[in-house]
Amino acid sequence: MSRHFRAEVLARESLTPRHVLLRLRPLENSLTPVPGQFYLLRVSQTLDPLLRRPFSIFSFEKEEISFLFIRKGRGTEILSNLRPSDQIEVFGPLGRGYPLPEQEATALVVAGGMGIASLFPLLKAIRKDTVLIYGAKTKSDILLKEQLNSLEYVKTIICTEDGTEGIKATVLEPLDDLLQRHTDKNITVYACGPDGMINAVKRMIDHYSLKGFFSLEERMACGLGACLGCVRKTQKGMKRVCREGPVFSGEEL
Amino acid sequence: MNLSVRISSMKMKNPVMTASGTFGYGEEYSEFVDLNSLGAVVVKGISLKPREGNPPPRIWETPCGMLNSIGLQNVGLEEFLKFKLPFLRQFDTNVVVNILGETLEEYVQLCEALDKVVEAIELNLSCPNVKKGGILFSEDPEIFKKVIEESRKKIKHSVMIVKLSPMSDVKKFAKIAEQEGVDALSLINTIPAMAIDIHTRRPRLSNLVGGLSGPAIRPVGVKMVWDVFSTVGIPVIGMGGIITGEDAIEYILAGATAIAVGTANFVYPDATIRILNGIEKYMRLYNIEDINSLVGGLIWEG
Ligand SMILES: Cc1cc2nc3c(=O)[nH]c(=O)nc-3n(C[C@H](O)[C@H](O)[C@H](O)COP(=O)(O)OP(=O)(O)OC[C@H]3O[C@@H](n4cnc5c(N)ncnc54)[C@H](O)[C@@H]3O)c2cc1C
Ligand SMILES: Cc1cc2nc3c(=O)[nH]c(=O)nc-3n(C[C@H](O)[C@H](O)[C@H](O)COP(=O)(O)O)c2cc1C
Ligand code: FES
């Protein structure tokens, strides 16, 4: 059982012209990840691009491991051109994932844009009534509507900045609204999205004195905590996103 | 087939070492690499006190390479001796500590504390001297000479290695180091470089400038190893962009007695082992009995 293994491409599906679901079949036994953990994918057999790209685990089954990503630059462009039966080097699971909410706690999940990729497996794992606030710029950035609908415990509130889908708002307005109405509740907030959103959600849960877990992104090289390339400043000094993270608790940040 | 080499009095079972800062304190990679099979583990640069380093972003990918501006973050001497070194001592390999300081006194104190405790001490002199207006120890021949002279007095048992910066006249600095009684030289350190996001007009690294490493710098490293090998008589440890066994052989032919693997660890977590296997494969291919017979084996009618 190794965290460094080869996998074969089963399928590469385009959810939209910009969003790709990459489904892989590991060619060796691999470890079972927890939601929030990530993998480094080698995008090229050559030395350019040199570094592996980090992606959150989107789904994991016995014979299949998949990632959901947006085409951003060269690395994701190459990955989105993979074809069935191509092989790729996979490295993971890495880092620390989301702890599940405690017995009595209710989960409130906040996804900004591609943050949904990391939070979707968490939503599947929680298995009790949960609210998801899912925000993006516009309608075409809202993914997985059917899959989210079929999660029986999850009530989804969709918002877009331009109002083309769901309510016209950022995730912060419905979040504040919910928290104001439920101050007495034992709520654990989970958030993944752009830094600006993370900071705003963090301020809000501090204000309501709630527990929260945040998944951060930083450029990475080794993925193992060795190069110190991926640090973020926390309450307790510089912490490595690849090792102490990518999921940090509200107190840590 | 003999793969063992010596860096002064340090015997290594093979010429493969890790490059400082790319292999953590060894523990991080022990899941992928049997540390017993390495010639030496060179750890992340250590200072007297823990250092926080630069704010992120600290890395940026470039064509066949990367920039880093870690800024010397490390756990400090005390924690290294208490927690990191005992871990490495479980393995049958040499431990080399890369040291960095802000003042001459800091280097001297580190040498004193580490002498005899580890097999070798590697002085990274590409650090700003805060008492001399921030000029790098590796930049000024006088400062370079002085820090080596004072450190040498404290290193009585361990092997003393000085790491050369590619920004200096390496032949000149190699000679100074040899004259001051240094046991071995290692090179090259990263090459100062920068990158700009043209859309925001901001630097890619928060520190503005970083060090370039990876395959992109390999030809520079090979040339400098050749320059130093042909100038001094002490052993040379070659590094810069070594990804495969063939790359390692190239450095050995240019004059390196041992080689160090840096950025390659990020490309393949088991890069050191792949490189070791590649070296053996080359030796079998050409019926080389002893790796030492390849050192400086470049054929050139110049
Ligand atoms: C822990 C973690 C989990 C992630 N999970 C997902 C996911 O599930 N889905 C998804 O679409 N994206 C995810 N990302 C972001 C994803 O890694 C980047 O979008 C991707 O690396 C971009 O590569 P590129 O070559 O296409 O882009 P380029 O911009 O050309 O990349 C240049 C360099 O910057 C790095 N980089 C660029 N953007 C990011 C970023 N946001 N975070 C870290 N490094 C970056 C690249 O890895 C590369 O080294 C995650 C990032 C991290 C750190
Ligand atoms: C992330 C990173 C951190 C490094 N930290 C150190 C260090 O602490 N001390 C040092 O002497 N060199 C350090 N280096 C330089 C390497 O040891 C090596 O000289 C250089 O990277 C060239 O080799 P490479 O191309 O194989 O990486 C670092 C390099 C990288 C990429
Ligand atoms: S990526 Fe190297 S320490 Fe996190």
XYZ file of C-alpha atoms and ligand atoms in Angstrom:
643
model
C 0.000 0.000 0.000
C 1.680 3.174 -1.097
C 0.686 6.780 -1.282
C 2.518 7.030 -4.588
C 0.863 4.997 -7.311
C -0.122 4.867 -10.958
C -3.704 5.133 -12.083
C -5.505 4.661 -15.347
C -7.963 7.196 -16.685
C -11.471 5.733 -16.754
C -13.172 8.825 -18.048
C -12.786 12.540 -18.364
C -16.150 14.232 -18.284
C -16.823 17.880 -19.023
C -19.440 19.177 -16.602
C -19.245 22.536 -18.380
C -16.681 23.736 -20.924
C -14.478 24.784 -17.995
C -15.172 22.125 -15.367
C -13.754 18.637 -15.640
C -14.440 15.461 -13.693
C -11.457 13.144 -13.919
C -12.208 9.551 -12.990
C -9.252 7.275 -12.327
C -8.726 3.616 -11.517
C -5.720 3.060 -9.224
C -3.431 0.349 -10.590
C -2.202 -0.474 -7.096
C -3.847 -0.670 -3.700
C -4.181 2.813 -2.325
C -5.147 4.273 1.018
C -8.671 5.460 1.732
C -8.809 9.260 2.058
C -11.045 11.306 4.322
C -12.979 14.271 2.886
C -10.781 17.355 2.698
C -7.567 15.456 2.021
C -5.861 16.022 -1.300
C -3.634 14.408 -3.915
C -0.808 15.696 -6.067
C -1.228 14.717 -9.713
C 1.729 14.610 -12.086
C 0.441 16.370 -15.168
C 3.197 15.572 -17.633
C 5.681 12.779 -18.271
C 8.224 15.444 -19.188
C 9.877 18.014 -16.925
C 7.632 20.863 -17.974
C 5.382 21.520 -16.117
C 7.679 20.272 -13.396
C 5.570 20.306 -10.254
C 2.561 18.209 -9.422
C -0.835 19.881 -9.069
C -2.877 19.587 -5.857
C -6.550 18.529 -6.009
C -9.012 17.646 -3.273
C -10.471 14.198 -3.251
C -13.894 14.433 -4.886
C -14.977 10.848 -4.605
C -13.385 7.585 -3.620
C -14.653 4.088 -4.153
C -12.968 0.742 -4.204
C -11.941 0.853 -7.857
C -12.323 4.522 -8.574
C -10.919 7.790 -7.381
C -12.019 11.059 -8.901
C -11.213 14.749 -8.948
C -13.277 17.724 -9.988
C -11.393 20.734 -11.244
C -11.647 23.932 -13.183
C -9.340 24.609 -16.130
C -7.052 27.328 -14.962
C -3.613 27.236 -16.541
C -1.266 24.837 -18.276
C -1.425 22.011 -15.771
C -5.196 21.701 -15.665
C -5.288 22.188 -19.442
C -3.066 19.117 -19.932
C -5.095 17.137 -17.404
C -8.309 17.986 -19.196
C -6.930 16.432 -22.377
C -6.320 13.018 -20.825
C -8.079 10.128 -22.516
C -9.437 6.840 -21.232
C -6.649 4.280 -20.603
C -3.970 7.003 -20.318
C -1.874 6.541 -17.197
C -1.056 9.137 -14.588
C 1.023 9.270 -11.393
C -0.978 9.972 -8.263
C 0.423 10.952 -4.883
C -1.805 10.894 -1.809
C -3.918 11.079 0.226
C -2.056 14.013 1.769
C -2.745 16.456 4.580
C -5.498 16.549 7.175
C -9.155 16.427 6.175
C -12.363 17.686 7.791
C -13.278 16.191 11.156
C -16.947 15.128 11.158
C -19.287 17.222 13.340
C -19.668 16.014 16.904
C -22.741 13.971 17.846
C -24.960 16.876 18.947
C -23.649 19.417 16.467
C -25.309 20.512 13.245
C -23.131 21.137 10.224
C -23.366 24.248 8.117
C -21.314 23.959 4.959
C -20.221 26.988 2.952
C -18.820 26.420 -0.541
C -17.451 29.179 -2.744
C -16.932 28.259 -6.398
C -14.638 25.245 -6.755
C -14.750 24.817 -2.969
C -17.623 22.450 -3.681
C -15.125 19.849 -4.949
C -13.559 19.500 -1.524
C -16.843 19.776 0.417
C -18.965 17.374 -1.645
C -17.476 14.192 -0.117
C -17.958 15.763 3.335
C -21.627 16.379 2.575
C -21.951 12.723 1.625
C -20.203 11.599 4.802
C -22.081 13.693 7.389
C -25.355 11.759 7.122
C -27.495 14.053 9.206
C -29.455 17.208 8.481
C -27.056 19.738 7.040
C -27.409 23.070 5.288
C -25.162 23.820 2.320
C -24.718 27.400 1.201
C -23.189 27.251 -2.234
C -22.187 30.429 -3.982
C -20.527 31.264 -7.276
C -20.229 34.117 -9.721
C -22.871 32.970 -12.172
C -25.199 30.112 -13.143
C -22.639 28.224 -15.240
C -20.322 27.966 -12.215
C -22.920 26.112 -10.162
C -22.108 22.417 -10.511
C -23.567 19.110 -9.330
C -27.132 20.332 -8.895
C -28.634 16.855 -9.368
C -26.116 15.124 -7.153
C -26.707 17.678 -4.409
C -30.470 17.235 -4.707
C -30.128 13.516 -4.258
C -28.295 13.895 -0.936
C -31.292 13.338 1.335
C -29.901 15.039 4.442
C -28.686 18.140 2.662
C -30.705 21.298 2.142
C -28.948 23.465 -0.438
C -29.142 27.246 -0.688
C -27.655 28.421 -3.972
C -26.559 31.982 -4.529
C -24.896 33.731 -7.447
C -23.384 37.185 -7.567
C -25.408 38.094 -10.651
C -28.600 36.364 -9.560
C -28.740 34.021 -12.576
C -29.232 31.045 -10.264
C -30.699 30.898 -6.759
C -30.627 34.095 -4.746
C -28.638 37.120 -5.839
C -26.078 37.331 -3.061
C -22.711 36.113 -1.890
C -22.669 33.199 0.570
C -22.282 35.669 3.430
C -25.839 37.011 3.401
C -27.670 33.670 3.747
C -24.994 32.580 6.223
C -25.501 35.591 8.460
C -29.230 35.202 8.148
C -29.089 31.571 9.283
C -26.698 32.225 12.133
C -28.799 35.092 13.443
C -31.838 32.860 13.583
C -30.052 29.936 15.205
C -27.695 31.444 17.755
C -28.702 28.905 20.381
C -27.720 25.943 18.237
C -24.545 23.902 18.432
C -23.343 24.575 14.892
C -20.073 23.600 13.215
C -19.254 25.561 10.078
C -17.188 24.095 7.236
C -15.885 26.384 4.515
C -13.827 26.077 1.360
C -13.492 28.782 -1.258
C -11.481 31.863 -2.178
C -9.411 33.540 0.566
C -11.722 36.549 0.729
C -14.679 34.300 1.486
C -12.729 32.258 4.022
C -11.724 35.405 5.908
C -15.260 36.763 5.953
C -16.749 33.451 7.138
C -14.074 33.215 9.807
C -14.948 36.686 11.106
C -18.595 35.737 11.176
C -18.172 32.511 13.124
C -15.898 34.312 15.571
C -18.642 36.857 16.048
C -21.154 34.101 16.827
C -18.533 32.095 18.775
C -18.972 28.993 16.665
C -16.665 26.170 15.783
C -15.384 26.107 12.224
C -13.103 24.274 9.828
C -11.545 25.943 6.820
C -9.767 24.440 3.857
C -6.958 26.605 2.444
C -5.007 26.570 -0.793
C -1.373 27.464 -1.281
C 1.161 26.699 -4.005
C 2.884 23.423 -3.322
C 6.000 21.524 -4.261
C 6.641 18.468 -2.056
C 3.204 17.915 -0.477
C 4.916 16.245 2.477
C 5.905 19.119 4.722
C 9.537 19.060 3.637
C 10.033 22.142 1.449
C 8.131 24.708 3.571
C 6.804 26.200 0.358
C 3.106 26.098 1.216
C 2.933 27.846 4.582
C 0.267 30.196 5.910
C 0.591 32.395 8.942
C -1.610 31.134 11.792
C -2.104 31.928 15.465
C 0.719 29.500 16.173
C 3.178 30.729 13.564
C 3.766 29.438 10.061
C 1.897 26.213 9.331
C 2.232 24.006 6.273
C -0.995 23.756 4.276
C 0.080 20.343 2.945
C 0.758 18.844 6.357
C -0.992 20.675 9.204
C -3.717 21.592 6.677
C -5.273 21.982 4.198
C -8.109 21.968 6.750
C -7.500 24.251 9.736
C -9.769 24.909 12.681
C -11.091 28.391 13.321
C -8.938 28.734 16.443
C -5.788 27.928 14.501
C -6.314 30.571 11.815
C 30.708 -2.950 -8.299
C 31.929 -0.302 -5.869
C 29.673 2.662 -5.238
C 31.245 3.873 -2.021
C 32.950 7.232 -1.971
C 34.634 9.420 0.615
C 34.147 13.077 1.270
C 37.327 13.664 3.251
C 36.944 11.404 6.311
C 33.216 10.808 5.752
C 32.662 7.412 4.166
C 29.464 7.035 2.172
C 28.010 3.791 0.804
C 27.151 5.584 -2.419
C 27.456 9.123 -3.829
C 23.772 10.026 -3.434
C 22.991 12.746 -0.886
C 19.948 14.952 -0.441
C 20.144 18.707 -1.064
C 19.481 20.913 1.940
C 15.960 22.299 2.192
C 14.369 19.820 -0.181
C 14.236 16.754 2.048
C 13.082 18.290 5.327
C 14.723 16.522 8.238
C 14.574 13.136 6.504
C 11.500 11.963 8.356
C 9.128 13.539 5.822
C 10.428 11.241 3.063
C 11.085 8.096 5.078
C 7.826 6.558 3.849
C 9.111 6.608 0.261
C 12.855 6.262 0.665
C 14.754 3.773 2.811
C 17.117 6.277 4.404
C 19.606 3.450 4.996
C 20.229 3.348 1.282
C 21.405 6.966 0.991
C 25.025 8.097 1.130
C 24.031 10.978 3.373
C 21.005 12.971 4.442
C 21.577 16.722 4.363
C 18.946 18.488 6.431
C 17.223 21.847 6.043
C 19.475 24.753 7.042
C 19.592 25.210 10.825
C 20.107 28.481 12.676
C 20.749 29.028 16.384
C 17.164 30.059 17.066
C 14.014 28.992 15.193
C 13.263 31.222 12.191
C 9.885 32.027 10.730
C 10.968 32.722 7.169
C 9.223 34.794 4.504
C 5.469 35.289 4.131
C 3.706 33.272 1.380
C 3.551 32.870 -1.566
C 6.974 31.281 -1.407
C 7.146 29.208 -4.559
C 6.541 29.698 -8.239
C 6.952 27.209 -11.058
C 9.086 28.194 -14.056
C 9.983 26.288 -17.244
C 11.699 23.078 -16.027
C 12.361 24.709 -12.686
C 10.982 26.591 -9.729
C 11.629 29.666 -7.635
C 11.591 29.511 -3.866
C 11.848 32.178 -1.202
C 11.446 30.087 1.935
C 13.646 32.591 3.714
C 15.473 30.215 6.005
C 12.513 28.976 8.051
C 13.748 26.224 10.369
C 13.192 24.676 13.801
C 16.416 26.000 15.320
C 19.390 24.159 16.792
C 17.828 23.030 20.059
C 14.776 21.380 18.558
C 16.916 19.839 15.839
C 19.182 18.175 18.392
C 16.301 17.088 20.606
C 13.815 15.748 18.061
C 15.102 15.659 14.493
C 18.554 14.183 14.969
C 17.432 11.196 17.106
C 15.069 10.197 14.311
C 17.871 10.233 11.742
C 20.152 8.290 14.066
C 17.940 5.205 13.673
C 19.352 4.835 10.181
C 22.704 3.711 8.911
C 23.496 6.863 6.976
C 25.586 9.996 7.405
C 23.913 13.085 8.769
C 25.025 16.412 7.352
C 23.722 19.615 8.892
C 23.452 22.668 6.693
C 23.885 25.798 8.827
C 22.972 29.399 8.295
C 23.578 32.518 10.299
C 23.079 36.247 10.395
C 26.420 36.978 11.977
C 29.878 35.473 12.035
C 29.352 34.589 15.690
C 26.225 32.601 14.849
C 28.138 30.392 12.385
C 30.902 29.879 14.925
C 28.474 28.911 17.675
C 26.649 26.501 15.400
C 29.924 24.834 14.386
C 30.948 24.490 18.004
C 27.609 22.922 18.958
C 27.490 20.516 16.017
C 31.121 19.411 15.810
C 31.390 15.674 16.457
C 27.593 15.486 16.847
C 27.067 14.992 13.111
C 29.293 13.560 10.385
C 29.538 16.791 8.450
C 28.635 20.457 8.694
C 27.765 22.320 5.499
C 28.047 26.103 5.695
C 25.414 27.851 3.608
C 27.003 31.268 3.195
C 24.350 32.666 0.852
C 22.857 34.528 3.807
C 22.884 38.250 4.529
C 25.379 39.408 7.152
C 23.256 41.731 9.268
C 26.292 43.353 10.862
C 27.763 44.244 7.470
C 24.727 45.939 5.940
C 23.181 42.754 4.620
C 25.950 41.798 2.202
C 25.978 38.032 1.693
C 28.739 36.041 3.384
C 29.284 34.416 -0.005
C 29.661 37.746 -1.804
C 32.690 39.390 -0.276
C 35.997 37.449 -0.305
C 37.143 38.967 3.008
C 33.924 38.168 4.882
C 33.843 34.718 3.253
C 37.412 34.010 4.350
C 36.839 35.263 7.877
C 33.719 33.198 8.570
C 35.456 30.067 7.266
C 38.604 30.744 9.272
C 36.656 31.172 12.515
C 34.356 28.228 11.862
C 37.305 25.978 10.982
C 38.718 26.515 14.476
C 35.585 24.994 15.983
C 35.217 22.032 13.636
C 37.715 19.495 14.916
C 36.010 16.173 14.214
C 33.217 16.585 11.697
C 33.857 17.119 8.002
C 33.642 20.783 7.035
C 31.822 21.513 3.793
C 31.351 24.991 2.345
C 28.483 25.518 -0.080
C 29.294 27.868 -2.929
C 26.917 30.366 -4.459
C 26.630 30.436 -8.255
C 26.676 34.231 -7.994
C 30.325 34.358 -7.040
C 33.505 33.670 -8.968
C 33.450 30.039 -7.873
C 37.103 29.371 -8.744
C 38.285 32.254 -6.588
C 36.046 31.374 -3.645
C 36.887 27.667 -3.947
C 40.569 28.522 -3.657
C 40.009 30.676 -0.585
C 38.051 27.837 1.029
C 40.763 25.292 0.234
C 43.452 27.585 1.653
C 41.448 27.958 4.857
C 41.442 24.198 5.303
C 37.886 23.368 4.260
C 37.456 19.610 3.663
C 35.010 19.705 0.767
C 32.929 22.055 -1.376
C 29.321 21.737 -2.464
C 27.643 23.578 -5.315
C 25.495 25.020 -6.681
C 23.060 26.806 -4.465
C 19.975 28.279 -6.174
C 20.344 31.150 -8.661
C 18.661 34.458 -7.673
C 15.714 35.051 -9.990
C 12.266 36.615 -10.128
C 8.921 36.385 -11.918
C 6.100 38.878 -12.382
C 2.369 38.392 -12.796
C 1.819 40.667 -15.793
C -1.914 40.983 -15.120
C -1.582 42.355 -11.613
C 1.974 43.695 -12.197
C 2.908 42.172 -8.878
C 5.784 39.796 -8.089
C 4.964 36.079 -8.021
C 6.808 35.740 -4.701
C 5.999 37.908 -1.714
C 9.732 38.301 -1.189
C 10.093 39.619 -4.778
C 13.234 37.559 -5.382
C 13.708 33.816 -5.009
C 16.182 31.100 -5.873
C 15.895 29.155 -9.118
C 16.388 25.389 -8.897
C 15.567 22.309 -10.927
C 16.566 20.953 -14.358
C 16.700 24.499 -15.773
C 19.930 25.185 -13.838
C 21.698 21.880 -14.463
C 24.092 23.069 -17.196
C 25.129 25.977 -14.962
C 25.861 23.579 -12.125
C 27.806 21.168 -14.324
C 30.009 23.995 -15.576
C 30.702 25.331 -12.114
C 31.517 21.881 -10.753
C 33.996 21.480 -13.618
C 35.486 24.907 -12.857
C 35.951 24.069 -9.196
C 37.161 20.511 -9.835
C 39.852 21.821 -12.154
C 40.934 24.472 -9.647
C 41.141 22.761 -6.245
C 42.165 19.380 -4.873
C 39.412 18.863 -2.276
C 36.312 16.792 -3.080
C 33.320 18.429 -4.709
C 29.634 17.633 -4.095
C 27.651 18.511 -7.212
C 24.025 19.560 -7.371
C 21.548 21.555 -9.396
C 18.755 19.975 -11.416
C 19.670 16.330 -11.001
C 16.561 14.303 -11.839
C 17.939 11.035 -13.213
C 20.936 8.755 -12.812
C 22.271 10.117 -16.104
C 22.201 13.651 -14.717
C 24.151 12.443 -11.689
C 26.749 10.784 -13.949
C 27.122 14.052 -15.859
C 28.054 15.832 -12.606
C 30.428 13.028 -11.623
C 32.195 13.237 -14.991
C 32.497 17.003 -14.433
C 34.330 16.305 -11.180
C 31.781 15.643 -8.446
C 32.721 12.906 -5.971
C 29.171 12.899 -4.628
C 25.929 14.462 -5.806
C 22.893 15.904 -4.048
C 19.266 15.590 -5.095
C 17.062 18.630 -4.525
C 14.034 19.710 -6.532
C 13.741 16.168 -7.982
C 12.324 15.057 -4.617
C 9.260 17.180 -5.409
C 8.834 15.549 -8.803
C 9.256 11.976 -7.532
C 9.156 11.322 -3.774
C 11.536 8.389 -4.368
C 13.845 10.405 -6.661
C 16.992 9.584 -4.661
C 16.453 5.841 -5.117
C 15.650 6.213 -8.818
C 18.874 8.193 -9.244
C 20.891 5.591 -7.364
C 19.453 2.845 -9.587
C 20.225 4.936 -12.657
C 23.857 5.337 -11.606
C 24.210 1.567 -11.170
C 22.616 0.970 -14.543
C 25.129 3.273 -16.229
C 27.995 1.525 -14.467
C 26.772 -1.876 -15.634
C 26.323 -0.590 -19.163
C 29.953 0.544 -19.368
C 31.413 -2.120 -17.086
C 32.566 0.421 -14.530
C 33.935 -1.375 -11.469
C 34.447 1.636 -9.245
C 32.409 4.826 -9.254
C 35.514 6.761 -8.208
C 37.077 6.047 -11.587
C 34.411 8.246 -13.183
C 35.078 11.328 -11.080
C 36.286 14.088 -13.392
C 36.262 11.601 -16.258
C 35.243 14.157 -18.859
C 37.181 13.584 -22.080
C 38.139 16.809 -23.796
C 41.017 17.808 -26.010
C 41.093 21.413 -24.778
C -5.090 21.433 -1.159
C -5.605 21.946 -2.486
C -6.733 21.379 -3.053
C -7.214 21.837 -4.275
N -8.326 21.251 -4.802
C -8.815 21.662 -5.980
C -9.963 21.035 -6.556
O -10.514 20.070 -6.018
N -10.423 21.517 -7.747
C -9.819 22.574 -8.387
O -10.290 22.985 -9.453
N -8.723 23.169 -7.869
C -8.200 22.732 -6.684
N -7.068 23.344 -6.163
C -6.420 24.400 -6.951
C -5.554 23.743 -8.043
O -4.436 23.107 -7.443
C -5.029 24.783 -9.039
O -6.117 25.357 -9.716
C -4.089 24.162 -10.056
O -2.875 23.784 -9.427
C -3.798 25.107 -11.203
O -2.809 24.561 -12.027
P -2.572 25.119 -13.504
O -1.294 24.611 -14.005
O -3.768 24.824 -14.340
O -2.582 26.698 -13.276
P -1.370 27.742 -13.275
O -1.950 29.000 -12.755
O -0.691 27.772 -14.597
O -0.391 27.130 -12.210
C 0.869 27.695 -11.948
C 1.379 27.173 -10.613
O 0.615 27.707 -9.525
C -0.023 26.680 -8.807
N -1.383 27.105 -8.472
C -2.201 27.861 -9.245
N -3.364 28.072 -8.598
C -3.293 27.443 -7.411
C -4.163 27.303 -6.305
N -5.371 27.854 -6.271
N -3.743 26.589 -5.237
C -2.532 26.022 -5.230
N -1.652 26.120 -6.257
C -2.029 26.826 -7.327
C -0.008 25.477 -9.724
O -0.083 24.248 -9.016
C 1.295 25.666 -10.443
O 2.391 25.241 -9.664
C -6.555 22.902 -4.941
C -5.422 23.473 -4.374
C -4.943 23.009 -3.169
C -3.724 23.633 -2.563
C 12.669 24.755 -1.322
C 14.156 24.826 -1.260
C 14.797 25.103 -0.037
C 16.183 25.177 0.053
N 16.784 25.431 1.263
C 18.143 25.461 1.354
C 18.805 25.650 2.611
O 18.170 25.761 3.665
N 20.151 25.702 2.630
C 20.914 25.547 1.486
O 22.135 25.575 1.547
N 20.322 25.348 0.292
C 18.957 25.287 0.194
N 18.356 25.055 -1.035
C 19.201 24.854 -2.236
C 19.378 23.362 -2.554
O 20.021 22.682 -1.497
C 20.181 23.166 -3.861
O 21.455 23.754 -3.716
C 19.495 23.792 -5.063
O 18.108 23.652 -4.972
C 19.970 23.204 -6.396
O 19.654 21.838 -6.517
P 18.315 21.280 -7.256
O 18.227 21.961 -8.579
O 18.526 19.797 -7.349
O 17.176 21.628 -6.386
C 16.964 24.974 -1.129
C 16.328 24.694 -2.353
C 14.946 24.608 -2.431
C 14.309 24.300 -3.751
S 4.358 21.603 -0.247
Fe 6.315 21.305 0.624
S 5.921 21.808 2.701
Fe 3.954 21.857 1.825
